[in-house]
Amino acid sequence: LSYFFVFFLRIRRPPRSTLFPYTTLFRSTDAGVPLPAGVPAAPTPLFDGIFGTCLTPEEGARRDAFALRHMHLERYIPSTTFGMFDADYFPLVGLMPVTVKMKFNFVSADNAPGLFDVVRRTLAGEDLSRFFWSDSEKADFRRDYIGRISARWSAQHTLRSSKPCWDFRAIPLVIPVEVDDEAAAHYVTTVHKSPGPGIDYKSSTSDPDPAHPERPATADLYQSDVREEPNFNSGSVATTERQRLESALAAAAASPVLFSRDSDVIEPAARSALTAFASAARQKNPSDPLIPLQVDGFASLDGDAAHNRDLADRRAAAVRSFLAGLGVPQPIGVLGHGPVGTVGDAGSRRVDISLDHSFETTYAANRYSVGEHEFGHMLGLPDEYQNNTTGTLGAQQTLYSGLVTAAGVPGPAVWGVDTASQMSNGIDVLPRHYVTLWEALGRMTAPDIAQSEWRIS
């Protein structure tokens, strides 16, 4: 509230004087020549200093008119050909509500007993409530689903205009909205009762018909979709990233790093190999965890033992500093082991680089929710844990990749692997997950702010 209060205080108001219409008659032009009587000077743009200073009053006036507009898209289907939502944009306050209208139809568990079995088992004293919804459970699902989706998908990134003097932003507020009328819904959603305490991995959404956006699509959700799955696939996500780094380390031949006798200076060949490995390490998928690197320093048995222990430490520190200087994002542990091997053994004058295998057994970042993942499809986003190259899913993946490229944000480093991305097996909403919202915003603001002038940050 305080932000918006200060924001509106910054808006300039016109002078209160009743002489205002007359005083404008005597303003001078930039050249110092008074304007003719009856020709008012162009007013100072109202929002200069808030959204940037325009080169001309005319552009400032157009920008000011844009700032006061309310823009709306109804039943928008992204160019990925699936997903459907409404979008609004209020430039003055920088908010972009995105709503998915859902008609919930609650049904019994998939394995619910039939009427005859219900009577028989009830007479036998069995509690069958786990198969059927109660009113309180329906209310809990509505509350939990809407709350979780809004919290996960809203305001994760900001869309900003790069157009000079049009310094607008849009903060997406993503909200599922329950409606009573199926015709008004974007998704007619069947919500199945979950009979057990576990997670049902059965949810799905259908694609809307781009030729008939007035027709709602359908979705199947489960009561368990609002439950968290702690550490869901965390181990496999970490293992995949570790294996990628190990492959890069081997491909670059960056380990071991060999040193000259009694030296902690990295040789040119080793510097080239370490540079190649660092380049691969920096290409980490933003949605993957940072796997710790281990740098172990050694020395040969030649000379004084205390000196060699210090030399091993300095060699390890030199490699660590070199990698860190190249921007390697992974944490790097350093350990000096002192002299090893035999006297004169050149192979002992080295540093070994390895990946921490224990990390994936302790990594517990993901608290996955099926409902949050499935909602991404309603925004027009494909699964990233699959690599679809043919058919409808392949075409949608291709369209999505093109949209990601157009938006200028990183796409999945590799399709078909587990990552911590929300559209894979994790919870991270990444810049690429806002590309359909970016597209919708550009549709609303063009031609004043073109699609290409919006950035996702």
Coordinates of C-alpha atoms in Angstrom, one line a residue:
L1 CA 0.0 0.0 0.0
S2 CA 2.8 2.4 0.9
Y3 CA 4.4 1.8 -2.5
F4 CA 1.3 2.9 -4.4
F5 CA 0.7 5.9 -2.1
V6 CA 4.2 7.2 -2.9
F7 CA 3.7 6.4 -6.5
F8 CA 0.6 8.5 -6.8
L9 CA 2.2 11.3 -4.8
R10 CA 4.7 11.6 -7.6
I11 CA 2.1 12.2 -10.3
R12 CA 2.1 15.9 -11.2
R13 CA -1.2 17.8 -11.1
P14 CA -2.0 20.9 -13.1
P15 CA -1.7 24.3 -11.4
R16 CA -4.7 25.3 -9.3
S17 CA -4.7 28.9 -10.6
T18 CA -7.7 30.0 -12.6
L19 CA -5.3 32.0 -14.7
F20 CA -3.8 28.7 -16.1
P21 CA -5.5 28.9 -19.5
Y22 CA -4.3 32.5 -20.0
T23 CA -0.7 32.1 -18.7
T24 CA -0.1 29.4 -21.4
L25 CA -0.6 32.1 -24.1
F26 CA 2.6 33.8 -23.2
R27 CA 5.0 30.9 -22.9
S28 CA 8.0 31.0 -25.1
T29 CA 9.1 28.4 -27.6
D30 CA 12.6 26.8 -27.3
A31 CA 13.8 29.5 -29.7
G32 CA 12.7 32.2 -27.4
V33 CA 9.9 33.4 -29.7
P34 CA 6.5 33.9 -27.9
L35 CA 3.7 31.7 -29.2
P36 CA 0.9 33.6 -31.0
A37 CA -2.1 34.4 -29.0
G38 CA -4.7 31.6 -29.0
V39 CA -2.1 28.8 -29.6
P40 CA -1.6 26.9 -26.3
A41 CA 1.8 25.4 -25.6
A42 CA 2.0 21.6 -25.4
P43 CA 1.5 20.7 -21.7
T44 CA 4.3 19.0 -19.8
P45 CA 3.6 15.2 -19.9
L46 CA 2.0 14.1 -16.7
F47 CA 4.2 11.1 -16.1
D48 CA 7.6 12.3 -17.0
G49 CA 10.0 11.3 -14.3
I50 CA 8.0 8.2 -13.5
F51 CA 8.1 6.3 -16.9
G52 CA 11.0 8.2 -18.4
T53 CA 11.3 11.6 -20.2
C54 CA 10.1 11.7 -23.7
L55 CA 11.8 13.7 -26.5
T56 CA 8.6 15.5 -27.5
P57 CA 5.4 16.6 -25.7
E58 CA 3.4 14.7 -28.3
E59 CA 5.0 11.4 -27.5
G60 CA 4.7 12.1 -23.8
A61 CA 1.0 12.7 -24.2
R62 CA 0.6 9.4 -26.0
R63 CA 2.6 7.7 -23.3
D64 CA 0.4 9.3 -20.6
A65 CA -2.8 8.2 -22.4
F66 CA -1.4 4.6 -22.5
A67 CA -0.6 4.7 -18.8
L68 CA -4.2 5.3 -18.0
R69 CA -5.6 2.5 -20.1
H70 CA -7.0 -0.9 -19.0
M71 CA -6.2 -3.6 -21.5
H72 CA -7.8 -7.0 -21.7
L73 CA -7.5 -10.3 -23.6
E74 CA -10.4 -12.7 -23.4
R75 CA -9.9 -16.5 -23.7
Y76 CA -6.4 -16.2 -25.0
I77 CA -4.8 -19.3 -26.5
P78 CA -1.0 -18.8 -26.8
S79 CA 0.8 -19.5 -30.0
T80 CA 2.0 -22.8 -28.5
T81 CA -1.6 -23.9 -29.5
F82 CA -2.6 -25.0 -26.0
G83 CA -3.5 -23.4 -22.7
M84 CA -6.2 -20.7 -22.2
F85 CA -6.5 -17.7 -19.9
D86 CA -7.8 -14.2 -19.6
A87 CA -5.2 -11.4 -19.2
D88 CA -5.5 -7.8 -18.1
Y89 CA -2.9 -5.1 -17.9
F90 CA -3.0 -1.8 -15.9
P91 CA 0.1 0.1 -17.0
L92 CA -0.2 2.8 -14.3
V93 CA 0.3 0.4 -11.4
G94 CA 2.2 -2.2 -13.4
L95 CA -0.1 -5.1 -12.6
M96 CA -1.0 -7.9 -15.0
P97 CA -3.8 -10.2 -13.6
V98 CA -3.9 -13.6 -15.4
T99 CA -6.9 -15.7 -14.7
V100 CA -7.8 -19.2 -15.6
K101 CA -11.5 -19.8 -15.1
M102 CA -12.3 -23.3 -13.8
K103 CA -15.6 -25.2 -13.3
F104 CA -14.9 -27.8 -10.6
N105 CA -16.9 -31.1 -10.8
F106 CA -16.1 -33.3 -7.9
V107 CA -16.4 -37.1 -8.4
S108 CA -15.8 -40.1 -6.2
A109 CA -12.5 -42.0 -6.2
D110 CA -11.7 -44.0 -9.3
N111 CA -11.8 -47.2 -7.3
A112 CA -15.0 -46.3 -5.3
P113 CA -17.3 -49.3 -4.7
G114 CA -20.6 -49.5 -6.5
L115 CA -23.9 -49.1 -4.8
F116 CA -24.3 -52.7 -3.9
D117 CA -20.9 -52.9 -2.4
V118 CA -21.4 -49.6 -0.5
V119 CA -24.5 -51.0 1.2
R120 CA -22.9 -54.4 1.9
R121 CA -19.6 -52.9 3.3
T122 CA -21.4 -50.2 5.3
L123 CA -23.6 -52.8 6.9
A124 CA -20.5 -54.6 7.8
G125 CA -19.3 -51.5 9.6
E126 CA -16.6 -50.4 7.1
D127 CA -15.9 -46.7 6.9
L128 CA -16.1 -45.8 3.2
S129 CA -15.6 -42.0 3.6
R130 CA -12.2 -42.2 1.9
F131 CA -13.9 -42.9 -1.4
F132 CA -16.3 -39.9 -1.4
W133 CA -16.1 -36.2 -1.0
S134 CA -17.5 -34.3 2.0
D135 CA -18.5 -30.7 1.7
S136 CA -15.6 -29.7 3.9
E137 CA -13.1 -31.6 1.8
K138 CA -14.4 -29.8 -1.3
A139 CA -14.0 -26.5 0.4
D140 CA -10.4 -27.4 1.5
F141 CA -9.5 -28.4 -2.0
R142 CA -10.8 -25.2 -3.5
R143 CA -8.9 -23.1 -0.9
D144 CA -5.6 -25.1 -1.1
Y145 CA -5.6 -25.3 -4.9
I146 CA -6.3 -21.6 -5.6
G147 CA -3.8 -20.6 -2.8
R148 CA -1.0 -22.9 -4.0
I149 CA -1.3 -22.0 -7.6
S150 CA -1.4 -18.2 -7.0
A151 CA 1.6 -18.4 -4.6
R152 CA 3.7 -20.6 -7.0
W153 CA 3.0 -18.8 -10.3
S154 CA 2.5 -15.1 -9.4
A155 CA 5.2 -12.4 -9.4
Q156 CA 8.1 -14.8 -10.0
H157 CA 9.4 -12.5 -12.7
T158 CA 8.7 -9.0 -14.0
L159 CA 8.1 -8.0 -17.6
R160 CA 9.7 -4.7 -18.4
S161 CA 9.5 -2.4 -21.4
S162 CA 12.8 -1.4 -23.0
K163 CA 11.2 1.4 -25.1
P164 CA 12.7 4.8 -24.2
C165 CA 10.4 7.0 -22.1
W166 CA 8.0 4.1 -21.9
D167 CA 9.5 2.6 -18.8
F168 CA 6.5 0.4 -17.9
R169 CA 6.6 -2.9 -16.1
A170 CA 4.0 -5.7 -15.7
I171 CA 3.9 -8.0 -12.6
P172 CA 1.8 -11.1 -13.4
L173 CA -0.7 -12.1 -10.8
V174 CA -1.7 -15.6 -11.8
I175 CA -5.0 -16.7 -10.3
P176 CA -7.3 -19.7 -10.8
V177 CA -10.9 -18.5 -10.6
E178 CA -13.8 -20.9 -9.9
V179 CA -16.9 -20.3 -12.0
D180 CA -20.3 -21.9 -11.8
D181 CA -21.2 -21.8 -15.5
E182 CA -19.4 -24.3 -17.7
A183 CA -19.7 -22.0 -20.7
A184 CA -17.8 -19.3 -18.9
A185 CA -15.0 -21.7 -17.9
H186 CA -11.6 -22.1 -19.7
Y187 CA -11.4 -25.6 -18.2
V188 CA -14.2 -27.8 -17.1
T189 CA -12.3 -29.6 -14.4
T190 CA -13.1 -33.0 -13.0
V191 CA -11.6 -33.4 -9.5
H192 CA -11.3 -37.0 -8.4
K193 CA -11.3 -38.1 -4.8
S194 CA -8.0 -39.6 -3.6
P195 CA -8.7 -42.6 -1.4
G196 CA -5.2 -42.8 0.2
P197 CA -2.6 -40.6 1.8
G198 CA -0.2 -40.8 -1.2
I199 CA 0.0 -38.9 -4.4
D200 CA -2.0 -39.7 -7.6
Y201 CA 0.1 -39.0 -10.6
K202 CA -2.8 -39.1 -13.0
S203 CA -3.7 -35.5 -13.7
S204 CA -4.1 -34.3 -17.2
T205 CA -5.4 -31.4 -19.3
S206 CA -6.8 -31.3 -22.8
D207 CA -6.0 -28.8 -25.5
P208 CA -8.5 -26.1 -26.4
D209 CA -9.6 -25.6 -30.0
P210 CA -7.9 -22.5 -31.3
A211 CA -10.6 -22.2 -33.9
H212 CA -13.3 -22.2 -31.2
P213 CA -11.9 -20.5 -28.1
E214 CA -15.4 -20.1 -26.8
R215 CA -15.5 -23.8 -26.1
P216 CA -13.9 -24.8 -22.8
A217 CA -11.1 -27.3 -22.6
T218 CA -11.2 -30.1 -20.0
A219 CA -8.9 -31.2 -17.2
D220 CA -8.7 -34.0 -14.7
L221 CA -7.2 -33.3 -11.2
Y222 CA -7.0 -35.3 -8.1
Q223 CA -7.5 -34.4 -4.4
S224 CA -3.8 -35.2 -3.8
D225 CA -2.7 -32.6 -6.3
V226 CA -2.5 -30.1 -3.6
R227 CA -0.2 -32.2 -1.4
E228 CA 3.5 -31.7 -1.5
E229 CA 5.9 -34.5 -2.4
P230 CA 9.0 -33.7 -0.4
N231 CA 12.3 -34.4 -2.2
F232 CA 10.4 -35.5 -5.3
N233 CA 13.0 -36.7 -7.8
S234 CA 15.6 -34.6 -6.0
G235 CA 18.2 -37.4 -6.1
S236 CA 17.8 -38.0 -9.8
V237 CA 17.9 -34.3 -10.6
A238 CA 21.2 -33.9 -8.7
T239 CA 22.6 -37.1 -10.3
T240 CA 21.9 -35.9 -13.8
E241 CA 23.7 -32.7 -13.2
R242 CA 26.7 -34.4 -11.6
Q243 CA 27.0 -36.7 -14.6
R244 CA 26.9 -33.8 -16.9
L245 CA 29.8 -32.1 -15.1
E246 CA 31.7 -35.4 -15.0
S247 CA 31.3 -35.8 -18.7
A248 CA 32.5 -32.2 -19.3
L249 CA 35.5 -32.8 -17.0
A250 CA 36.5 -35.8 -19.0
A251 CA 35.9 -34.2 -22.3
A252 CA 38.1 -31.3 -21.4
A253 CA 40.8 -33.6 -19.9
A254 CA 40.9 -31.0 -17.1
S255 CA 41.8 -33.5 -14.4
P256 CA 44.4 -34.2 -13.2
V257 CA 46.2 -30.8 -13.4
L258 CA 49.9 -31.6 -13.6
F259 CA 52.6 -29.2 -12.3
S260 CA 56.3 -28.8 -12.8
R261 CA 58.7 -29.7 -10.1
D262 CA 58.4 -27.5 -7.0
S263 CA 55.8 -25.2 -8.8
D264 CA 52.3 -24.1 -8.1
V265 CA 52.0 -22.3 -11.4
I266 CA 49.3 -23.8 -13.8
E267 CA 50.8 -24.7 -17.1
P268 CA 49.4 -23.3 -20.4
A269 CA 48.0 -26.7 -21.5
A270 CA 46.2 -27.1 -18.2
R271 CA 44.9 -23.6 -18.3
S272 CA 43.3 -24.4 -21.7
A273 CA 41.7 -27.6 -20.3
L274 CA 40.4 -25.8 -17.2
T275 CA 39.0 -23.0 -19.3
A276 CA 37.0 -25.5 -21.4
F277 CA 35.6 -27.2 -18.3
A278 CA 34.7 -23.9 -16.8
S279 CA 32.7 -23.0 -19.9
A280 CA 30.7 -26.2 -19.6
A281 CA 30.2 -25.6 -15.9
R282 CA 28.8 -22.2 -16.5
Q283 CA 26.2 -23.6 -18.9
K284 CA 24.4 -25.2 -16.0
N285 CA 20.6 -25.3 -16.4
P286 CA 19.4 -22.6 -14.0
S287 CA 16.9 -25.0 -12.6
D288 CA 19.5 -27.6 -11.6
P289 CA 21.3 -27.6 -8.3
L290 CA 24.9 -26.5 -7.8
I291 CA 26.9 -29.7 -7.4
P292 CA 30.0 -29.1 -5.3
L293 CA 33.4 -29.6 -6.9
Q294 CA 36.3 -31.0 -4.9
V295 CA 39.9 -29.9 -5.6
D296 CA 42.6 -32.1 -4.1
G297 CA 46.3 -31.1 -4.2
F298 CA 49.3 -33.4 -4.1
A299 CA 53.1 -33.2 -4.2
S300 CA 55.8 -35.8 -4.8
L301 CA 58.2 -37.2 -2.1
D302 CA 61.1 -35.1 -3.4
G303 CA 62.5 -32.7 -0.8
D304 CA 61.3 -31.6 2.5
A305 CA 57.9 -33.1 3.7
A306 CA 56.7 -29.8 5.3
H307 CA 57.5 -27.9 2.2
N308 CA 55.6 -30.4 0.0
R309 CA 52.5 -30.3 2.2
D310 CA 52.5 -26.5 1.7
L311 CA 53.1 -27.0 -2.0
A312 CA 50.1 -29.3 -2.3
D313 CA 47.9 -26.8 -0.5
R314 CA 49.1 -24.0 -2.8
R315 CA 48.5 -26.1 -6.0
A316 CA 44.9 -26.8 -4.9
A317 CA 44.3 -23.2 -4.1
A318 CA 45.7 -22.1 -7.5
V319 CA 43.3 -24.3 -9.3
R320 CA 40.4 -23.2 -7.2
S321 CA 41.3 -19.5 -7.8
F322 CA 41.6 -20.1 -11.5
L323 CA 38.2 -21.8 -11.8
A324 CA 36.5 -19.2 -9.6
G325 CA 38.1 -16.5 -11.8
L326 CA 36.5 -18.0 -14.8
G327 CA 33.0 -17.7 -13.2
V328 CA 32.4 -21.3 -12.3
P329 CA 29.2 -21.1 -10.2
Q330 CA 29.6 -24.4 -8.3
P331 CA 31.1 -24.3 -4.8
I332 CA 34.7 -25.5 -4.8
G333 CA 36.1 -27.4 -1.8
V334 CA 39.9 -27.5 -1.4
L335 CA 42.1 -30.0 0.3
G336 CA 45.8 -30.5 0.3
H337 CA 47.1 -34.1 0.8
G338 CA 50.8 -33.4 0.9
P339 CA 53.5 -35.7 -0.6
V340 CA 52.4 -39.1 -2.1
G341 CA 53.8 -41.6 -4.5
T342 CA 57.5 -42.2 -4.9
V343 CA 60.6 -40.0 -5.3
G344 CA 60.7 -38.5 -8.7
D345 CA 57.1 -39.4 -9.6
A346 CA 55.9 -36.6 -11.9
G347 CA 52.4 -37.9 -11.6
S348 CA 52.3 -37.0 -8.0
R349 CA 52.8 -33.3 -8.7
R350 CA 49.1 -32.8 -9.5
V351 CA 45.6 -31.6 -8.5
D352 CA 42.6 -33.8 -8.9
I353 CA 39.1 -32.4 -9.6
S354 CA 36.1 -34.4 -8.8
L355 CA 32.3 -34.1 -8.1
D356 CA 30.7 -34.6 -4.7
H357 CA 28.8 -37.9 -5.0
S358 CA 27.3 -37.5 -1.6
F359 CA 25.4 -34.4 -2.5
E360 CA 22.5 -36.2 -4.3
T361 CA 21.8 -38.2 -1.2
T362 CA 21.3 -35.1 0.9
Y363 CA 19.8 -32.7 -1.7
A364 CA 16.2 -32.0 -0.7
A365 CA 15.2 -28.8 -2.5
N366 CA 12.1 -30.0 -4.3
R367 CA 8.7 -29.9 -2.7
Y368 CA 6.8 -30.9 -5.8
S369 CA 3.0 -30.5 -6.2
V370 CA 1.2 -32.1 -9.2
G371 CA -1.4 -29.4 -9.2
E372 CA 1.2 -26.6 -9.6
H373 CA 2.9 -28.5 -12.4
E374 CA -0.3 -29.3 -14.3
F375 CA -1.4 -25.7 -14.1
G376 CA 1.6 -24.8 -16.3
H377 CA -0.2 -26.6 -19.1
M378 CA -3.1 -24.3 -18.7
L379 CA -0.7 -21.4 -19.3
G380 CA 0.5 -23.1 -22.6
L381 CA 3.7 -24.7 -21.3
P382 CA 4.9 -28.2 -22.3
D383 CA 6.4 -30.9 -20.1
E384 CA 10.2 -30.6 -20.1
Y385 CA 10.9 -34.1 -18.7
Q386 CA 9.9 -35.4 -22.1
N387 CA 11.6 -34.8 -25.4
N388 CA 8.8 -34.9 -28.0
T389 CA 10.0 -34.6 -31.6
T390 CA 7.0 -35.8 -33.5
G391 CA 3.2 -35.5 -33.5
T392 CA 1.2 -32.9 -31.7
L393 CA 3.4 -32.8 -28.7
G394 CA 6.5 -32.4 -30.9
A395 CA 4.9 -29.5 -32.8
Q396 CA 3.9 -27.8 -29.5
Q397 CA 7.5 -28.2 -28.1
T398 CA 8.9 -26.7 -31.3
L399 CA 6.4 -23.7 -31.1
Y400 CA 7.3 -23.2 -27.4
S401 CA 11.0 -23.3 -28.2
G402 CA 10.5 -20.6 -30.8
L403 CA 8.6 -18.5 -28.4
V404 CA 11.4 -18.8 -25.8
T405 CA 13.9 -17.8 -28.4
A406 CA 11.8 -14.8 -29.4
A407 CA 11.5 -13.7 -25.8
G408 CA 15.3 -13.8 -25.4
V409 CA 15.4 -16.1 -22.3
P410 CA 17.2 -19.4 -21.9
G411 CA 15.3 -22.6 -22.8
P412 CA 15.8 -26.1 -21.4
A413 CA 19.5 -27.0 -21.7
V414 CA 18.3 -30.6 -22.5
W415 CA 14.8 -31.9 -23.1
G416 CA 13.8 -35.2 -21.6
V417 CA 15.7 -35.1 -18.3
D418 CA 14.7 -34.5 -14.7
T419 CA 15.5 -31.0 -13.5
A420 CA 14.3 -28.7 -10.7
S421 CA 12.2 -26.8 -13.2
Q422 CA 8.5 -26.5 -12.4
M423 CA 7.7 -28.0 -15.8
S424 CA 10.0 -30.9 -15.2
N425 CA 10.1 -32.4 -11.7
G426 CA 10.8 -29.4 -9.5
I427 CA 9.3 -26.2 -8.2
D428 CA 11.4 -23.5 -9.9
V429 CA 9.3 -21.1 -12.1
L430 CA 11.9 -19.8 -14.5
P431 CA 11.9 -16.9 -16.9
R432 CA 10.9 -19.2 -19.8
H433 CA 7.8 -20.1 -18.0
Y434 CA 6.4 -16.6 -18.5
V435 CA 6.8 -16.5 -22.3
T436 CA 3.1 -17.1 -22.9
L437 CA 2.3 -14.2 -20.6
W438 CA 5.0 -12.2 -22.4
E439 CA 3.2 -12.9 -25.6
A440 CA -0.2 -12.0 -24.3
L441 CA 1.2 -8.7 -22.9
G442 CA 2.7 -7.8 -26.3
R443 CA -0.7 -8.5 -27.9
M444 CA -2.3 -6.1 -25.5
T445 CA 0.2 -3.2 -25.7
A446 CA 1.0 -3.2 -29.5
P447 CA 1.6 -0.9 -31.3
D448 CA 2.4 1.4 -28.4
I449 CA 4.9 -1.1 -27.0
A450 CA 5.8 -3.8 -29.5
Q451 CA 6.2 -7.4 -28.5
S452 CA 9.9 -7.3 -29.0
E453 CA 10.2 -4.3 -26.6
W454 CA 9.2 -6.3 -23.6
R455 CA 11.8 -8.2 -21.5
I456 CA 11.4 -10.9 -18.9
S457 CA 13.6 -10.3 -15.8

